[in-house]
Amino acid sequence: QHVDPAKFVTFGLLTPGVAVLRVSKWDRVDKLLDRAFMRIDSLKPQILVIDIRNNPGGDATSMTPIAHLTRDTVSVGVFFGPRWFDSHAGAPTARDLREIGKLSSDDSPARLFSELRSHGAVVGQVAPRAPYFGGAVYLLIDNGTASASEPLAYVLKKTGRATLIGTRTAGAMLTALPHALRDGWVVIVPEANFIAADGTRLEGTGVEPDITSESNKVYLALAEEVARKDQYSAAIIRGGSYAALKQYDDAERAYREAIRAAPTIESNAAAHRRLAALFATRGDRDAARREYQEVLRIAPADSLARAALGKLK
């Protein structure tokens, strides 16, 4: 059954300064990610959040974000299978990595298994790709972040290119393929191991976050980091997270903080709009109307507030 890769990627702005790229699975998403980074380049946010919580892995398009976050070619690590041990006593060393064949993130998934079966090992590499994003990056991870997601997390952490927030990744890095049996049965057999470019084995250990946080509270942890650069964006993120947790009083305080910290008329109106939506969620229609009226006082052309206010009458 054909699945549209577009269902795995979403992109948006939390605030003008903070972009969020969510990838739920790595499945032919490279072109979609390229387009997302083109939008990032045009919108010019200072901060990029990449959310790969509960991303179970998939194909080598998981390396695409690295291509837009580095100016130099990066060796991700080496995949090696049973054939490697026909002529070697142990796993590939750092010296071996220089001599093993290279696999680009642009190569087809079939080439990975072809190289493993022919030569026993292959090194994964990522070349830089335009446009480059040079701002701060936060990667959200959890125990469901697995397989192809884990080298991405490890490289971004080891190179210092991203701050990881959440819980340790799954540590599920054995590369496996399904093999059909009789009567409709399928067996999945591991065909390769993986070690990072510095020799670290991720199978069974995973990748530890820089900042530990429960999965449903990662945006609160993110807000504390963002607050060092942008008080308004931090308050908006905090408000949204509290609202999702149904801690409505805390959410209201956060949105009122955002109103005080708003740097522009547009951002002030956006904070009032979020506060109005919060009151509507709580069933306080009078308070919601007042906030939408305030949005229209600040920004008379705000069609979203006008439409929402019409529904409350």
mmCIF file with all atom_site columns, N, CA, C and O in Angstrom, residues 7 32-33 37 42 54 70 125 144 156 184 192 195 221 228 245 250 265 267 302 305:
data_model
loop_
_atom_site.group_PDB
_atom_site.id
_atom_site.type_symbol
_atom_site.label_atom_id
_atom_site.label_alt_id
_atom_site.label_comp_id
_atom_site.label_asym_id
_atom_site.label_entity_id
_atom_site.label_seq_id
_atom_site.pdbx_PDB_ins_code
_atom_site.Cartn_x
_atom_site.Cartn_y
_atom_site.Cartn_z
_atom_site.occupancy
_atom_site.B_iso_or_equiv
_atom_site.pdbx_formal_charge
_atom_site.auth_seq_id
_atom_site.auth_comp_id
_atom_site.auth_asym_id
_atom_site.auth_atom_id
_atom_site.pdbx_PDB_model_num
ATOM 1  N N  . LYS A 1 7   ? 2.611   12.790  4.891  1.00 0.00 ? 7   LYS A N  1
ATOM 2  C CA . LYS A 1 7   ? 1.930   12.583  6.171  1.00 0.00 ? 7   LYS A CA 1
ATOM 3  C C  . LYS A 1 7   ? 2.905   12.508  7.336  1.00 0.00 ? 7   LYS A C  1
ATOM 4  O O  . LYS A 1 7   ? 2.509   12.627  8.497  1.00 0.00 ? 7   LYS A O  1
ATOM 5  N N  . LEU A 1 32  ? 10.778  16.694  1.027  1.00 0.00 ? 32  LEU A N  1
ATOM 6  C CA . LEU A 1 32  ? 9.920   17.473  1.919  1.00 0.00 ? 32  LEU A CA 1
ATOM 7  C C  . LEU A 1 32  ? 10.753  18.263  2.924  1.00 0.00 ? 32  LEU A C  1
ATOM 8  O O  . LEU A 1 32  ? 10.448  19.423  3.226  1.00 0.00 ? 32  LEU A O  1
ATOM 9  N N  . LEU A 1 33  ? 11.807  17.655  3.431  1.00 0.00 ? 33  LEU A N  1
ATOM 10 C CA . LEU A 1 33  ? 12.678  18.345  4.375  1.00 0.00 ? 33  LEU A CA 1
ATOM 11 C C  . LEU A 1 33  ? 13.459  19.457  3.688  1.00 0.00 ? 33  LEU A C  1
ATOM 12 O O  . LEU A 1 33  ? 13.655  20.534  4.262  1.00 0.00 ? 33  LEU A O  1
ATOM 13 N N  . PHE A 1 37  ? 13.362  23.381  4.828  1.00 0.00 ? 37  PHE A N  1
ATOM 14 C CA . PHE A 1 37  ? 14.515  24.238  5.112  1.00 0.00 ? 37  PHE A CA 1
ATOM 15 C C  . PHE A 1 37  ? 14.541  25.459  4.191  1.00 0.00 ? 37  PHE A C  1
ATOM 16 O O  . PHE A 1 37  ? 15.066  26.514  4.573  1.00 0.00 ? 37  PHE A O  1
ATOM 17 N N  . SER A 1 42  ? 13.626  31.377  4.260  1.00 0.00 ? 42  SER A N  1
ATOM 18 C CA . SER A 1 42  ? 12.888  32.583  3.869  1.00 0.00 ? 42  SER A CA 1
ATOM 19 C C  . SER A 1 42  ? 12.252  33.281  5.070  1.00 0.00 ? 42  SER A C  1
ATOM 20 O O  . SER A 1 42  ? 12.144  34.511  5.101  1.00 0.00 ? 42  SER A O  1
ATOM 21 N N  . ASN A 1 54  ? 8.923   9.585   19.355 1.00 0.00 ? 54  ASN A N  1
ATOM 22 C CA . ASN A 1 54  ? 8.154   8.448   18.825 1.00 0.00 ? 54  ASN A CA 1
ATOM 23 C C  . ASN A 1 54  ? 8.351   8.227   17.334 1.00 0.00 ? 54  ASN A C  1
ATOM 24 O O  . ASN A 1 54  ? 7.504   7.619   16.677 1.00 0.00 ? 54  ASN A O  1
ATOM 25 N N  . THR A 1 70  ? 25.045  21.696  8.671  1.00 0.00 ? 70  THR A N  1
ATOM 26 C CA . THR A 1 70  ? 26.508  21.634  8.706  1.00 0.00 ? 70  THR A CA 1
ATOM 27 C C  . THR A 1 70  ? 27.080  22.246  7.441  1.00 0.00 ? 70  THR A C  1
ATOM 28 O O  . THR A 1 70  ? 26.425  22.254  6.387  1.00 0.00 ? 70  THR A O  1
ATOM 29 N N  . GLN A 1 125 ? 27.789  8.768   5.124  1.00 0.00 ? 125 GLN A N  1
ATOM 30 C CA . GLN A 1 125 ? 28.277  10.148  5.107  1.00 0.00 ? 125 GLN A CA 1
ATOM 31 C C  . GLN A 1 125 ? 27.155  11.097  4.721  1.00 0.00 ? 125 GLN A C  1
ATOM 32 O O  . GLN A 1 125 ? 26.233  10.727  4.002  1.00 0.00 ? 125 GLN A O  1
ATOM 33 N N  . GLY A 1 144 ? 10.746  6.417   22.379 1.00 0.00 ? 144 GLY A N  1
ATOM 34 C CA . GLY A 1 144 ? 10.236  5.927   21.112 1.00 0.00 ? 144 GLY A CA 1
ATOM 35 C C  . GLY A 1 144 ? 11.032  6.407   19.914 1.00 0.00 ? 144 GLY A C  1
ATOM 36 O O  . GLY A 1 144 ? 10.720  6.046   18.778 1.00 0.00 ? 144 GLY A O  1
ATOM 37 N N  . LEU A 1 156 ? 24.094  15.147  15.972 1.00 0.00 ? 156 LEU A N  1
ATOM 38 C CA . LEU A 1 156 ? 23.779  16.525  16.357 1.00 0.00 ? 156 LEU A CA 1
ATOM 39 C C  . LEU A 1 156 ? 24.254  16.824  17.769 1.00 0.00 ? 156 LEU A C  1
ATOM 40 O O  . LEU A 1 156 ? 24.690  17.945  18.069 1.00 0.00 ? 156 LEU A O  1
ATOM 41 N N  . GLY A 1 184 ? 2.264   -17.258 4.598  1.00 0.00 ? 184 GLY A N  1
ATOM 42 C CA . GLY A 1 184 ? 2.061   -15.859 4.947  1.00 0.00 ? 184 GLY A CA 1
ATOM 43 C C  . GLY A 1 184 ? 2.872   -15.342 6.113  1.00 0.00 ? 184 GLY A C  1
ATOM 44 O O  . GLY A 1 184 ? 2.759   -14.175 6.503  1.00 0.00 ? 184 GLY A O  1
ATOM 45 N N  . ALA A 1 192 ? 22.679  -6.167  10.035 1.00 0.00 ? 192 ALA A N  1
ATOM 46 C CA . ALA A 1 192 ? 23.841  -5.298  10.229 1.00 0.00 ? 192 ALA A CA 1
ATOM 47 C C  . ALA A 1 192 ? 23.802  -4.640  11.595 1.00 0.00 ? 192 ALA A C  1
ATOM 48 O O  . ALA A 1 192 ? 22.736  -4.381  12.160 1.00 0.00 ? 192 ALA A O  1
ATOM 49 N N  . ILE A 1 195 ? 27.992  1.295   14.404 1.00 0.00 ? 195 ILE A N  1
ATOM 50 C CA . ILE A 1 195 ? 28.731  2.062   15.407 1.00 0.00 ? 195 ILE A CA 1
ATOM 51 C C  . ILE A 1 195 ? 28.947  3.454   14.856 1.00 0.00 ? 195 ILE A C  1
ATOM 52 O O  . ILE A 1 195 ? 29.139  3.654   13.651 1.00 0.00 ? 195 ILE A O  1
ATOM 53 N N  . ALA A 1 221 ? 10.481  22.492  29.114 1.00 0.00 ? 221 ALA A N  1
ATOM 54 C CA . ALA A 1 221 ? 11.947  22.538  29.188 1.00 0.00 ? 221 ALA A CA 1
ATOM 55 C C  . ALA A 1 221 ? 12.511  23.398  28.060 1.00 0.00 ? 221 ALA A C  1
ATOM 56 O O  . ALA A 1 221 ? 13.468  24.162  28.260 1.00 0.00 ? 221 ALA A O  1
ATOM 57 N N  . ARG A 1 228 ? 16.323  32.427  27.334 1.00 0.00 ? 228 ARG A N  1
ATOM 58 C CA . ARG A 1 228 ? 17.631  33.096  27.353 1.00 0.00 ? 228 ARG A CA 1
ATOM 59 C C  . ARG A 1 228 ? 17.805  34.030  26.164 1.00 0.00 ? 228 ARG A C  1
ATOM 60 O O  . ARG A 1 228 ? 18.620  34.945  26.199 1.00 0.00 ? 228 ARG A O  1
ATOM 61 N N  . LEU A 1 245 ? -1.446  20.539  28.887 1.00 0.00 ? 245 LEU A N  1
ATOM 62 C CA . LEU A 1 245 ? -1.482  19.772  30.135 1.00 0.00 ? 245 LEU A CA 1
ATOM 63 C C  . LEU A 1 245 ? -2.733  20.071  30.959 1.00 0.00 ? 245 LEU A C  1
ATOM 64 O O  . LEU A 1 245 ? -2.894  19.527  32.055 1.00 0.00 ? 245 LEU A O  1
ATOM 65 N N  . ASP A 1 250 ? -1.881  28.318  34.904 1.00 0.00 ? 250 ASP A N  1
ATOM 66 C CA . ASP A 1 250 ? -0.491  28.544  34.515 1.00 0.00 ? 250 ASP A CA 1
ATOM 67 C C  . ASP A 1 250 ? -0.407  29.032  33.073 1.00 0.00 ? 250 ASP A C  1
ATOM 68 O O  . ASP A 1 250 ? 0.412   29.895  32.739 1.00 0.00 ? 250 ASP A O  1
ATOM 69 N N  . ILE A 1 265 ? 3.235   44.993  17.530 1.00 0.00 ? 265 ILE A N  1
ATOM 70 C CA . ILE A 1 265 ? 1.773   44.990  17.591 1.00 0.00 ? 265 ILE A CA 1
ATOM 71 C C  . ILE A 1 265 ? 1.237   43.620  17.199 1.00 0.00 ? 265 ILE A C  1
ATOM 72 O O  . ILE A 1 265 ? 0.320   43.080  17.834 1.00 0.00 ? 265 ILE A O  1
ATOM 73 N N  . SER A 1 267 ? 2.694   40.649  17.405 1.00 0.00 ? 267 SER A N  1
ATOM 74 C CA . SER A 1 267 ? 2.931   39.621  18.423 1.00 0.00 ? 267 SER A CA 1
ATOM 75 C C  . SER A 1 267 ? 2.049   39.845  19.644 1.00 0.00 ? 267 SER A C  1
ATOM 76 O O  . SER A 1 267 ? 1.607   38.884  20.293 1.00 0.00 ? 267 SER A O  1
ATOM 77 N N  . ASP A 1 302 ? -7.462  41.794  11.797 1.00 0.00 ? 302 ASP A N  1
ATOM 78 C CA . ASP A 1 302 ? -7.229  40.401  12.182 1.00 0.00 ? 302 ASP A CA 1
ATOM 79 C C  . ASP A 1 302 ? -8.472  39.556  11.887 1.00 0.00 ? 302 ASP A C  1
ATOM 80 O O  . ASP A 1 302 ? -9.442  39.568  12.654 1.00 0.00 ? 302 ASP A O  1
ATOM 81 N N  . ALA A 1 305 ? -9.435  36.675  14.574 1.00 0.00 ? 305 ALA A N  1
ATOM 82 C CA . ALA A 1 305 ? -10.139 37.159  15.765 1.00 0.00 ? 305 ALA A CA 1
ATOM 83 C C  . ALA A 1 305 ? -11.577 37.536  15.424 1.00 0.00 ? 305 ALA A C  1
ATOM 84 O O  . ALA A 1 305 ? -12.506 37.253  16.190 1.00 0.00 ? 305 ALA A O  1
#
